[in-house]
Coordinates of C-alpha atoms in Angstrom, one line a residue:
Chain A
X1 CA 53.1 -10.5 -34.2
X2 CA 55.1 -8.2 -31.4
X3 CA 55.7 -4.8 -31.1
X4 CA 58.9 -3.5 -30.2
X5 CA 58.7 -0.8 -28.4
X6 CA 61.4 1.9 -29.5
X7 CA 61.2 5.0 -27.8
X8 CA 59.1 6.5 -24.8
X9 CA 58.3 10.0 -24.2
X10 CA 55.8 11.8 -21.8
X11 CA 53.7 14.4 -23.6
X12 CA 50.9 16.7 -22.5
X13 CA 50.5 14.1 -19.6
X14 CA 50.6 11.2 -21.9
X15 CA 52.8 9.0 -23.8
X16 CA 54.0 9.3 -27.5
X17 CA 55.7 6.1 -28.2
X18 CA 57.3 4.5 -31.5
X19 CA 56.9 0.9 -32.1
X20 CA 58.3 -1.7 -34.9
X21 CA 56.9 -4.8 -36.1
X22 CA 56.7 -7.0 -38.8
X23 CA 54.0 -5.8 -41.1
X24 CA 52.3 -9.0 -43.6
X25 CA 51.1 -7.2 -45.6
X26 CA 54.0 -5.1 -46.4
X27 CA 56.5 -8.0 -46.2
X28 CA 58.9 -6.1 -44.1
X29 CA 60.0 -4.4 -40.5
X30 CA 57.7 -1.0 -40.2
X31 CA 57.8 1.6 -37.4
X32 CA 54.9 3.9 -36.7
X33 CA 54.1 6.3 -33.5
X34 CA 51.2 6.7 -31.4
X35 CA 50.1 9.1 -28.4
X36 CA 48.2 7.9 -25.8
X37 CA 46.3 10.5 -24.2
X38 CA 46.2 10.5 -20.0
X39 CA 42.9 9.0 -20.3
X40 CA 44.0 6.0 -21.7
X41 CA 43.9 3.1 -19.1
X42 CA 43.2 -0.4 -19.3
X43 CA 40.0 0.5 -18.1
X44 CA 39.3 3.3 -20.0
X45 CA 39.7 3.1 -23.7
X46 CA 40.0 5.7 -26.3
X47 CA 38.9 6.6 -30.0
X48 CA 42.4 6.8 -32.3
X49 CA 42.6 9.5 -35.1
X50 CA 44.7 7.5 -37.6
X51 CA 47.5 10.2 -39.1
X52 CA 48.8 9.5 -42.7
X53 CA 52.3 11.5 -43.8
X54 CA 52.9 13.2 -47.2
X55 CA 55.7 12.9 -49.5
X56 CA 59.7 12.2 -47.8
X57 CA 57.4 11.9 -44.2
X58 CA 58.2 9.0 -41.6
X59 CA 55.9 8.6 -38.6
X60 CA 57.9 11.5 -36.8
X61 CA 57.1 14.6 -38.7
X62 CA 53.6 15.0 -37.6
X63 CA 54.1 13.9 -33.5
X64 CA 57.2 16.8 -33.8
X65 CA 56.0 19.5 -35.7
X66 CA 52.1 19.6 -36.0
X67 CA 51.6 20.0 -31.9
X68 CA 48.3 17.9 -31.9
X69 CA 49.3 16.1 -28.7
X70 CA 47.9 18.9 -26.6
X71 CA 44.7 18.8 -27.8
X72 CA 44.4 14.9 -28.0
X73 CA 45.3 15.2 -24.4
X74 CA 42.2 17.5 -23.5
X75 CA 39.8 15.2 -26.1
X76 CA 41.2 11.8 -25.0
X77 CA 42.0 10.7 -28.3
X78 CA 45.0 8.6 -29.3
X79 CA 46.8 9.7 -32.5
X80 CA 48.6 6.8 -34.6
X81 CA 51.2 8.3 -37.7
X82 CA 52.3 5.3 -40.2
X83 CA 55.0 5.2 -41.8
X84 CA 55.0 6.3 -45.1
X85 CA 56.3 3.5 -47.4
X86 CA 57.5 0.1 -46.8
X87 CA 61.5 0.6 -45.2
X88 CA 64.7 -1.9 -45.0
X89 CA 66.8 -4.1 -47.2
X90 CA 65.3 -5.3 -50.2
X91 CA 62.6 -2.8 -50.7
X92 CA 62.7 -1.3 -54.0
X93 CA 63.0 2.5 -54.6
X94 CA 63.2 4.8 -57.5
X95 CA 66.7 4.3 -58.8
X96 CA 67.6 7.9 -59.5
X97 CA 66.4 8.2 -55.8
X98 CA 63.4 10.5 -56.8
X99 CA 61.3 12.1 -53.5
X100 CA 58.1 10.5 -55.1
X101 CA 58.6 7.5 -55.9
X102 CA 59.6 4.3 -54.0
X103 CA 60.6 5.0 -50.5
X104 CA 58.7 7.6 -48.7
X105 CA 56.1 7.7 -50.8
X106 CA 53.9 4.6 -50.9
X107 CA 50.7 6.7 -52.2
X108 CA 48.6 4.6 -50.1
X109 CA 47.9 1.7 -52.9
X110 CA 48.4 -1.6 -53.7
X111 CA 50.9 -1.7 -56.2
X112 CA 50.6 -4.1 -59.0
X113 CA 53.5 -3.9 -60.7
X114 CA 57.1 -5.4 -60.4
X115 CA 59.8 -4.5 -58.6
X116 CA 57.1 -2.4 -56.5
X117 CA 54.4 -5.2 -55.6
X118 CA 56.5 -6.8 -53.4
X119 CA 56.4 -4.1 -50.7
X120 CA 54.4 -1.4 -51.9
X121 CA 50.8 -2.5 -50.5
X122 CA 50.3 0.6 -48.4
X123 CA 47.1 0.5 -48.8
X124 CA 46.4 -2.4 -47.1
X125 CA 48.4 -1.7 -43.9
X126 CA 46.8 1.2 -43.6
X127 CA 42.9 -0.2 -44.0
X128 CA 43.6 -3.4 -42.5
X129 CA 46.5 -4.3 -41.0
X130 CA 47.3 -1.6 -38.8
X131 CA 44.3 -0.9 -36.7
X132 CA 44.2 -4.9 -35.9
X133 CA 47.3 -4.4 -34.5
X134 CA 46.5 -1.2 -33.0
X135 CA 43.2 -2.4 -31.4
X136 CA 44.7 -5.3 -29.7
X137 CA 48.0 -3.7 -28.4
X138 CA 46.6 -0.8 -27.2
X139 CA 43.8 0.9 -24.9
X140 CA 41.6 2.3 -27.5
X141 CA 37.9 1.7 -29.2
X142 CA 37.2 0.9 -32.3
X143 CA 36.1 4.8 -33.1
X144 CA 38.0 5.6 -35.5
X145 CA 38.8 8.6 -37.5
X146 CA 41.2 9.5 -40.8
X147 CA 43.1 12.6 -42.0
X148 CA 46.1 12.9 -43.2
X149 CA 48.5 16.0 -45.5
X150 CA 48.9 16.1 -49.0
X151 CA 50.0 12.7 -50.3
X152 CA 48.4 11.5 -47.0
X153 CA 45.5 13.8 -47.7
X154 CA 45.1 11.8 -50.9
X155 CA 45.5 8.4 -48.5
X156 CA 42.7 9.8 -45.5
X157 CA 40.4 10.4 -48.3
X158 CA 40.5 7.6 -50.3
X159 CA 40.9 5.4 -47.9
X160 CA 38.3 7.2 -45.6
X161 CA 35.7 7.1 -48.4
X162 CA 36.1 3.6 -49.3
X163 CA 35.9 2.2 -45.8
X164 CA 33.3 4.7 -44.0
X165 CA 32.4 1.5 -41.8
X166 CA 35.4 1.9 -40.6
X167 CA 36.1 5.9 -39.9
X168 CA 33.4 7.7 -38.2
X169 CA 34.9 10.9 -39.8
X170 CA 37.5 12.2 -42.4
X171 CA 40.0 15.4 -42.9
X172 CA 42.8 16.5 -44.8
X173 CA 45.1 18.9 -45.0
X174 CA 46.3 20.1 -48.6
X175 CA 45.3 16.2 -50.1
X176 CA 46.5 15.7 -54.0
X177 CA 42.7 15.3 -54.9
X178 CA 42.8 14.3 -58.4
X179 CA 46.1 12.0 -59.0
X180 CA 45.1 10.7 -62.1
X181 CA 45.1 13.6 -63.5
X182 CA 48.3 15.4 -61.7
X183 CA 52.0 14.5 -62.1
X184 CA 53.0 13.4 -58.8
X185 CA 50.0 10.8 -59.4
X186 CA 50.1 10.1 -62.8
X187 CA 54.2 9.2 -62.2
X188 CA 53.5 7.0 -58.7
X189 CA 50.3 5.5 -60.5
X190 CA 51.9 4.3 -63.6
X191 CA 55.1 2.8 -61.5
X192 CA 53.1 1.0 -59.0
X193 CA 49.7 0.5 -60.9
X194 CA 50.8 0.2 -64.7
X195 CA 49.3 2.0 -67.6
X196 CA 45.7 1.1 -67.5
X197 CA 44.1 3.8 -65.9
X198 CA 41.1 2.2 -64.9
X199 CA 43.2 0.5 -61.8
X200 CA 44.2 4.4 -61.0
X201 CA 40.3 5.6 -60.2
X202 CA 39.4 3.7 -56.9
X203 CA 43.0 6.0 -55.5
X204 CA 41.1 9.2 -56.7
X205 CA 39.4 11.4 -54.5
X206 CA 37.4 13.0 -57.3
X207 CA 36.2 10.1 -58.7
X208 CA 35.5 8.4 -55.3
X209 CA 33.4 10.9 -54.3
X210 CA 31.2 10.4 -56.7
X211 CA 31.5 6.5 -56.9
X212 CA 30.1 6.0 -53.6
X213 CA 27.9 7.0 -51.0
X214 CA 29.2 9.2 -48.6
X215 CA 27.7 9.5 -45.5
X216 CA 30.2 10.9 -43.1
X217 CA 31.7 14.3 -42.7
X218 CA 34.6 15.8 -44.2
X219 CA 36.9 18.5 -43.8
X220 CA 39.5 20.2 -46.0
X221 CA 42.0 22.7 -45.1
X222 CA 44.3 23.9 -48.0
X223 CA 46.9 27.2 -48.1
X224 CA 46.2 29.4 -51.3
X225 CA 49.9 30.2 -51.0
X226 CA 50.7 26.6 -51.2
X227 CA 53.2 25.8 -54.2
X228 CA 51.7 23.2 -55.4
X229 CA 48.4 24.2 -55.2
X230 CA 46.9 24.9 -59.0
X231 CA 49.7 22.0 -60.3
X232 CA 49.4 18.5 -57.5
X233 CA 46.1 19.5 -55.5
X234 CA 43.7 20.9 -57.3
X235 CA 40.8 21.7 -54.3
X236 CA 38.7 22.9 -56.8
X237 CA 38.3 19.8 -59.0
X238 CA 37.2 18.1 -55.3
X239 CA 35.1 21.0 -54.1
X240 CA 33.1 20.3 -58.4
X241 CA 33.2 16.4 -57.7
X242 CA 31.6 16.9 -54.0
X243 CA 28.8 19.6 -55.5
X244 CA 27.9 17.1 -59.0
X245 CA 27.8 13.9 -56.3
X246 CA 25.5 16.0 -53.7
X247 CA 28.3 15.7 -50.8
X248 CA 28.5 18.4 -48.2
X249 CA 32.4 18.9 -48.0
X250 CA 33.6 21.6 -46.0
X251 CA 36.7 23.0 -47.8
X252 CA 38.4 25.7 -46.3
X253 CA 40.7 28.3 -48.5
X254 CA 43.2 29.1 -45.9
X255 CA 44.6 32.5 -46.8
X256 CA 48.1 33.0 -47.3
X257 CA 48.9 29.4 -46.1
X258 CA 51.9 27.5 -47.6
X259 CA 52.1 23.6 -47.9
X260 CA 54.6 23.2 -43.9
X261 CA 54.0 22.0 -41.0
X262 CA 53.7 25.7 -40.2
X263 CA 50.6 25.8 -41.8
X264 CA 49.7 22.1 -40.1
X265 CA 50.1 23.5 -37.0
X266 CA 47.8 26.4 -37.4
X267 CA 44.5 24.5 -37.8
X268 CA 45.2 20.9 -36.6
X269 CA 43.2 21.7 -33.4
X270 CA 40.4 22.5 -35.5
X271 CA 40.8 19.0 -37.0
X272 CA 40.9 16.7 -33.9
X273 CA 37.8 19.1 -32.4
X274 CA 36.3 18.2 -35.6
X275 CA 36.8 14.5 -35.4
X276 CA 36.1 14.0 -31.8
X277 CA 32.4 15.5 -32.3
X278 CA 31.8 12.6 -34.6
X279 CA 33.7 9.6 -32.2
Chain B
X1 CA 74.2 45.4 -41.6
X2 CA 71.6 44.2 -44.2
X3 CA 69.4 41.1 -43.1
X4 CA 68.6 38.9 -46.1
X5 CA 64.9 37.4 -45.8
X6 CA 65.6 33.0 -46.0
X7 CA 62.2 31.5 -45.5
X8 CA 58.3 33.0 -44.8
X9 CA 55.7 30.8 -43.5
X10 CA 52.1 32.2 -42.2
X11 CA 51.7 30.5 -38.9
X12 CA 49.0 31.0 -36.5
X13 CA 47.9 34.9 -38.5
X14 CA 51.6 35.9 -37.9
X15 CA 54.9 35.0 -40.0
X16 CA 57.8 32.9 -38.8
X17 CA 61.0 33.9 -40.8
X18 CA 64.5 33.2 -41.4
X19 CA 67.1 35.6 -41.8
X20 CA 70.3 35.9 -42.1
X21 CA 73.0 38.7 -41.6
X22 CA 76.6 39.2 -41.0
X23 CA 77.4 39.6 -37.4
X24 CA 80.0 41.8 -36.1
X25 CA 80.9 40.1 -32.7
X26 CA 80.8 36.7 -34.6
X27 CA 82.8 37.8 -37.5
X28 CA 80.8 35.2 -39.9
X29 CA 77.3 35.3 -41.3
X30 CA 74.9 34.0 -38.9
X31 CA 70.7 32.6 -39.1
X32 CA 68.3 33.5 -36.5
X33 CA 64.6 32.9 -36.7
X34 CA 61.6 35.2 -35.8
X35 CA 57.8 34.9 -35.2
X36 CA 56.2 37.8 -35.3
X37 CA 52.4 37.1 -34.1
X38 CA 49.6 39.1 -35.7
X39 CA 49.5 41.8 -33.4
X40 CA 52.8 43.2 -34.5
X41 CA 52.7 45.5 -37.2
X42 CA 54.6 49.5 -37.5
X43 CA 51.9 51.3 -35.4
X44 CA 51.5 48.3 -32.9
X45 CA 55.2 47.6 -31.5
X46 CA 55.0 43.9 -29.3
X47 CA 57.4 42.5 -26.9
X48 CA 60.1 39.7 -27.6
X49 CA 60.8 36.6 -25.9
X50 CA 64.0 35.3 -26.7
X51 CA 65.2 31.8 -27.1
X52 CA 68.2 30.2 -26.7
X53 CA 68.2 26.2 -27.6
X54 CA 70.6 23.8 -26.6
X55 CA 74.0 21.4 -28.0
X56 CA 72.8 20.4 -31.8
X57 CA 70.6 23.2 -32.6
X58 CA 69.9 25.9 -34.7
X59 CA 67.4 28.0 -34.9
X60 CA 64.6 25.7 -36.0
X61 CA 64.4 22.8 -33.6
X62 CA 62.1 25.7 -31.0
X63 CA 60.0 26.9 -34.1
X64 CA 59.4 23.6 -35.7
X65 CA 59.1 21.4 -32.1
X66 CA 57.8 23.1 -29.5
X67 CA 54.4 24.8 -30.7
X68 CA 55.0 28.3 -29.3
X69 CA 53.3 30.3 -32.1
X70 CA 49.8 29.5 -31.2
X71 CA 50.2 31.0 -27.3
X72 CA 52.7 34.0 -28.8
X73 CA 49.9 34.7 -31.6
X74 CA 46.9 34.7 -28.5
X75 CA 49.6 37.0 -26.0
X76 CA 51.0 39.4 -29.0
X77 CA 54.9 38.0 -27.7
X78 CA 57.7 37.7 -30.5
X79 CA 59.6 35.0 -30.5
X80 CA 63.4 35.2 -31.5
X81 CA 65.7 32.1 -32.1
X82 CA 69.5 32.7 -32.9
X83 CA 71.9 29.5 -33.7
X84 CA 73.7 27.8 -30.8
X85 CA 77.4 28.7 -32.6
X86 CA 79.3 30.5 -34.9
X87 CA 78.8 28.3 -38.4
X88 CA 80.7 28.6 -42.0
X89 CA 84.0 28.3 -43.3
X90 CA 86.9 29.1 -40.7
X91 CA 84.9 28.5 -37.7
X92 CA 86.8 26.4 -35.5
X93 CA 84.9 23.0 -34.6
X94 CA 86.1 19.9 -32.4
X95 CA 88.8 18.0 -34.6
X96 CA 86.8 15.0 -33.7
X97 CA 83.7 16.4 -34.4
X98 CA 82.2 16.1 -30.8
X99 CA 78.7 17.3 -30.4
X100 CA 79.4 19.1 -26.8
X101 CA 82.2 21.6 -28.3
X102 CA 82.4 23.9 -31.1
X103 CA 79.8 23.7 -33.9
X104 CA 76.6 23.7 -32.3
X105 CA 77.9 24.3 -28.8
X106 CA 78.8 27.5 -28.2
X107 CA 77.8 27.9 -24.9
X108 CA 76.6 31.0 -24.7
X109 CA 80.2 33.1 -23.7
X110 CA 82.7 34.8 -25.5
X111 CA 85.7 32.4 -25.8
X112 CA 89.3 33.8 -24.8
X113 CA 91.0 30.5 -26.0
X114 CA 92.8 29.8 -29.7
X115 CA 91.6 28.7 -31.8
X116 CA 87.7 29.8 -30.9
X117 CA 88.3 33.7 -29.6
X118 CA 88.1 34.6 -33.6
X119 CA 84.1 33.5 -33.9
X120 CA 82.9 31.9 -30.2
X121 CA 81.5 35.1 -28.7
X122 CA 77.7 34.0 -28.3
X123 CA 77.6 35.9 -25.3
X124 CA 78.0 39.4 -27.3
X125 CA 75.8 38.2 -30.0
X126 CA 72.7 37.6 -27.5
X127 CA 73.3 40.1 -25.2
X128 CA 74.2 42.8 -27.7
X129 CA 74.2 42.4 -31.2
X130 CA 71.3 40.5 -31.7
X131 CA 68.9 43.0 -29.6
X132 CA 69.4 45.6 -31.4
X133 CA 69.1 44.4 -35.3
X134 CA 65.8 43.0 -33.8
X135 CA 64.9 45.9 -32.7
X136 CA 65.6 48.3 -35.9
X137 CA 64.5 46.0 -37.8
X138 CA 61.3 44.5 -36.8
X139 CA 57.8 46.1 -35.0
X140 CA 59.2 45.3 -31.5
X141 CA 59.8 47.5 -28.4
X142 CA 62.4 47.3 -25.6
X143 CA 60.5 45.0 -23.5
X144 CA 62.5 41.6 -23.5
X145 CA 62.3 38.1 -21.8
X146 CA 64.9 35.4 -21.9
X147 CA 64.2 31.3 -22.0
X148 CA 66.0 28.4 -23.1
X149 CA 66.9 25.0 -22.7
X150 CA 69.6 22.8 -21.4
X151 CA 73.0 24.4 -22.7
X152 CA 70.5 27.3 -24.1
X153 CA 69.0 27.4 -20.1
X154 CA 72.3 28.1 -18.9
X155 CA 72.3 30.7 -21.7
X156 CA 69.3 32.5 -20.6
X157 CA 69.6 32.0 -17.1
X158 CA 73.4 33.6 -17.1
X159 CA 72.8 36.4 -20.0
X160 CA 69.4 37.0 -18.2
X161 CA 70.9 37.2 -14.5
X162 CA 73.6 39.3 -15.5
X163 CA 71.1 41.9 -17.7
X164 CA 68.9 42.2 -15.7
X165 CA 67.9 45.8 -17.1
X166 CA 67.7 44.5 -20.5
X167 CA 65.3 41.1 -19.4
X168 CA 61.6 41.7 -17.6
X169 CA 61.7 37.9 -17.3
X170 CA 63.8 34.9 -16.9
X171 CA 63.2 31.6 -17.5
X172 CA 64.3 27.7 -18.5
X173 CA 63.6 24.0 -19.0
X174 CA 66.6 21.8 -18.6
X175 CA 69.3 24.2 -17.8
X176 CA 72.4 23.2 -17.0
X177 CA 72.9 25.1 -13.6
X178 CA 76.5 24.7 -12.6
X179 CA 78.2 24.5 -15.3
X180 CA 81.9 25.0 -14.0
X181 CA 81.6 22.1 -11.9
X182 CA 79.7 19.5 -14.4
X183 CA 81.3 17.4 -17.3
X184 CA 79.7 19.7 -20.5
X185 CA 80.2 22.9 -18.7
X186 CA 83.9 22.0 -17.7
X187 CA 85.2 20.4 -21.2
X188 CA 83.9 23.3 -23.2
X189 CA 85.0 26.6 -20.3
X190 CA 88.6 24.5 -20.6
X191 CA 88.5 24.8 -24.2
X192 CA 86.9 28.2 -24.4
X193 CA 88.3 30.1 -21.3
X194 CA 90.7 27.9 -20.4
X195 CA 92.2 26.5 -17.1
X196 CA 91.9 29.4 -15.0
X197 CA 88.5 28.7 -13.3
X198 CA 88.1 32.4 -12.2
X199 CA 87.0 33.1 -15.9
X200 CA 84.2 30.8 -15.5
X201 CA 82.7 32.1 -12.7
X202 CA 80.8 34.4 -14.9
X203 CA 79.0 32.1 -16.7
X204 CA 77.5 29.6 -14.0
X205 CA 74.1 30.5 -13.2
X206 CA 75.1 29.0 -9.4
X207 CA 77.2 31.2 -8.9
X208 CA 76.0 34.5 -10.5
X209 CA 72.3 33.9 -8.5
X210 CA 74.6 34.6 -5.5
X211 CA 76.8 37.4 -6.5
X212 CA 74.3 39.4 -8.3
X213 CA 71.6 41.2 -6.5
X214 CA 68.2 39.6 -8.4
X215 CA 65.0 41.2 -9.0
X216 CA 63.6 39.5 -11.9
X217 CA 61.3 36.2 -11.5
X218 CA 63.1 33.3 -12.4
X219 CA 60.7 30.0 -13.5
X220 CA 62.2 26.6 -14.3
X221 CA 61.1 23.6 -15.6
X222 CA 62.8 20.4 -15.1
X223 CA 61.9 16.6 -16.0
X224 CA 62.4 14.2 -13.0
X225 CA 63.4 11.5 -15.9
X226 CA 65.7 13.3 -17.8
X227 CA 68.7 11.1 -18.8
X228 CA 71.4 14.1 -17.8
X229 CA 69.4 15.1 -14.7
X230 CA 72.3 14.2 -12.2
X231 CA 75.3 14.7 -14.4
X232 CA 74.7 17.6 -16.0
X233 CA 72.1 19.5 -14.8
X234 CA 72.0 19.3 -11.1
X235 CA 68.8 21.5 -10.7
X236 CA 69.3 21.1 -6.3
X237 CA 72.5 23.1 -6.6
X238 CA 70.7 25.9 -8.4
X239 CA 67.5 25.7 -6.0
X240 CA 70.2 25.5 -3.2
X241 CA 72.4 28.7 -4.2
X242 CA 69.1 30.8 -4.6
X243 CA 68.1 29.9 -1.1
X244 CA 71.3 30.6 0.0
X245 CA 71.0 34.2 -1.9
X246 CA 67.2 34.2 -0.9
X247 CA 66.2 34.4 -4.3
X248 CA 62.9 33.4 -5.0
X249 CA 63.5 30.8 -8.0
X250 CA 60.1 29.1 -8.6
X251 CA 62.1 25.4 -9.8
X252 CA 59.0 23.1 -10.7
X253 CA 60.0 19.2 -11.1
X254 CA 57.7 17.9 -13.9
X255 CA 57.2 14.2 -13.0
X256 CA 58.3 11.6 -15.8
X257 CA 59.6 13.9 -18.2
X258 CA 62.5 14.1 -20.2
X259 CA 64.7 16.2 -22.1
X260 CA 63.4 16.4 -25.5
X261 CA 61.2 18.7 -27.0
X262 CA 58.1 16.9 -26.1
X263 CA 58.8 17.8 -22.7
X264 CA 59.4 21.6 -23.9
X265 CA 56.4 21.3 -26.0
X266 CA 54.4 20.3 -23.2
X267 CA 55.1 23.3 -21.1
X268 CA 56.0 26.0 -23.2
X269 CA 52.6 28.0 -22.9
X270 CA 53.0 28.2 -19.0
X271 CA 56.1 30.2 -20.2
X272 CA 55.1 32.3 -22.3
X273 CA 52.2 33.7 -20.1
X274 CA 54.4 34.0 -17.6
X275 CA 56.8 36.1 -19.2
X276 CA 53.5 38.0 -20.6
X277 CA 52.4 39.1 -17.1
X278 CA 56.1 41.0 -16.6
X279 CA 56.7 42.3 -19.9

């Protein structure tokens, strides 16, 4: 496997950088970004806060708009943002071209289902795949922590709860919380996972929550003026999941808030002060 | 003059917004963006800080890129950002669609030349217009600072030398200093003003920081990897004709930066607090 390295720019004293390589698991070329705090050093690794994208996102929307990189700079933590679906020739995507479904919106699953199982195994680059490649290519520990917006909210969760070995601490901003029960999720789910619903529940935030035993910290930050609030991400339903299963989640109503980076912005250094209490 | 209200996002407790109006020295309809921080409300006027950005932009690329808001919200500063040009149907553009003339490029004077004279008067729009609809329009006061970057440096630094009653505070990342003697500067003042060099003289921050008597404090930021350091900027000149003027211009050389917004990002709060302590 090689990284190419694609571009190189200072930041905050450090180094955002995007890279492509050949992804297994995804069966084509992928490109994600990372910043590298000016702590990091060959002798000097750091913890990474892994960044997952929401709907339409690449791995450049977060390093431009959310200005984390000056407060990873302070903590010494490296940030790494995925992309958000398998890219390139070959790949399916929704044929009327549909923002959620097929490119730029891999939900963070394994997809089961023809044309998408091909590519579509999100999930597994993201658990398994990526921080190999990340821990061996780059000047960090294996501290690790998860958060992610809205379709990526959905991804930090799930994937944060299911692999709490793996990520010391978990966040979100705006996460679809219940996708088996909201459209966005019940249209990806059915594509990629067909129409047994029982595949859909180990992708649901609600139901994970009270499937397993959770043991590290959360954090939630949702807008109440976010659009899609009462119809895609349903805090609530997460906030009644968390209090049946016994699980202290901190879930913060952000007033007058919309679903933007705007809003991203406002409280990501909450977020990485968050995480890097728990590294 | 009615402004028409485009976008609202909460950002940091204040509100970034989008409007749009029909502007009299532009003759077309024009966007500008404003963040107003929390401070600013009808009995509590705040001071603005207005920003010019550079060939390509509107007035997003600051707002979304270069995570002002959080500093402006702490300082109680307004930010404005007009568009680089003139924009809509029967604004002139380069028939081959170059990036360093017309749309997007207006350079920040008021063009003499056909077929641009009719809309290409950025210089009255900034200067002028744009001060006062911001001003009976929105909780501000009379206290005003000027920044940009690269084309939008040479903006502030020229409209801000040249007002000097009107600006408490100059400053710029990037700006290209001599304009009428470097490649961008002298394809677009032949288009704009054209051959007759004495027109340019005007608008070239070189020369103006000798011919005008300067008592505002000047701060720029420049990266020592910036790919149009040599060509286009020429940052020694301008250090050079303030000594010369015995200006003091406080020219900081960031080491292994470049000229994207992750270098502007980076800096961006040293400018705003030190546009805070002179307004």
């Amino acid at each position: 496997m090689t990284l190419e390295n694609i571009s190189a720019n200072k930041l905050f004293g450090g180094w955002h950088k995007q890279y492509s390589h050949q992804s297994e698991s995804l069966n084509c070329e992928m490109r994600f970004a990372i910043y590298l705090p000016p702590q990091a050093s060959d002798t000097h690794k750091v913890p990474v806060l892994y960044w997952l994208s929401g709907l339409t996102c690449t791995d450049e929307n977060f390093m431009q708009k959310a200005g984390a990189a000056r407060v990873a700079a302070e903590l010494g933590l490296a940030i790494v943002a995925p992309d958000t679906s398998p890219r390139g020739e070959g790949v399916a995507d929704d044929p009327e071209g549909a923002y959620d479904l097929g490119l730029g919106a891999g939900f963070y699953l394994n997809a089961t289902e023809a044309p998408w199982r091909d590519h579509y195994q999100m999930y597994d680059y993201v658990a398994r795949e990526l921080p190999k490649i990340i821990e061996q290519n780059f000047p960090v520990t294996d501290q690790r922590a998860i958060s992610g917006h809205s379709m990526g909210g959905h991804g930090a969760l799930t994937i944060g709860l299911k692999h709490q070995d793996m990520y010391q601490s978990i966040s979100a901003f705006s996460p679809i919380t219940n996708p088996t029960k909201t459209p966005w999720g019940k249209k990806a789910f059915t594509a990629y996972l067909g129409a047994n619903t029982d595949s859909w529940k180990p992708y649901d935030a609600c139901e994970l929550i009270q499937s397993v035993s959770v043991n590290r910290p959360i954090l939630v930050d949702q807008g109440t003026k976010d659009n899609f609030l009462e119809q895609e991400l349903t805090p609530d339903r997460l906030v009644q999941a968390a209090q049946k299963a016994g699980v202290p989640l901190d879930l913060r109503l952000q007033d007058g808030y919309d679903h933007s980076y705007y809003f991203i912005s406002s409280f990501i250094e909450d977020h990485l002060r968050f995480h890097k209490k728990h590294l």
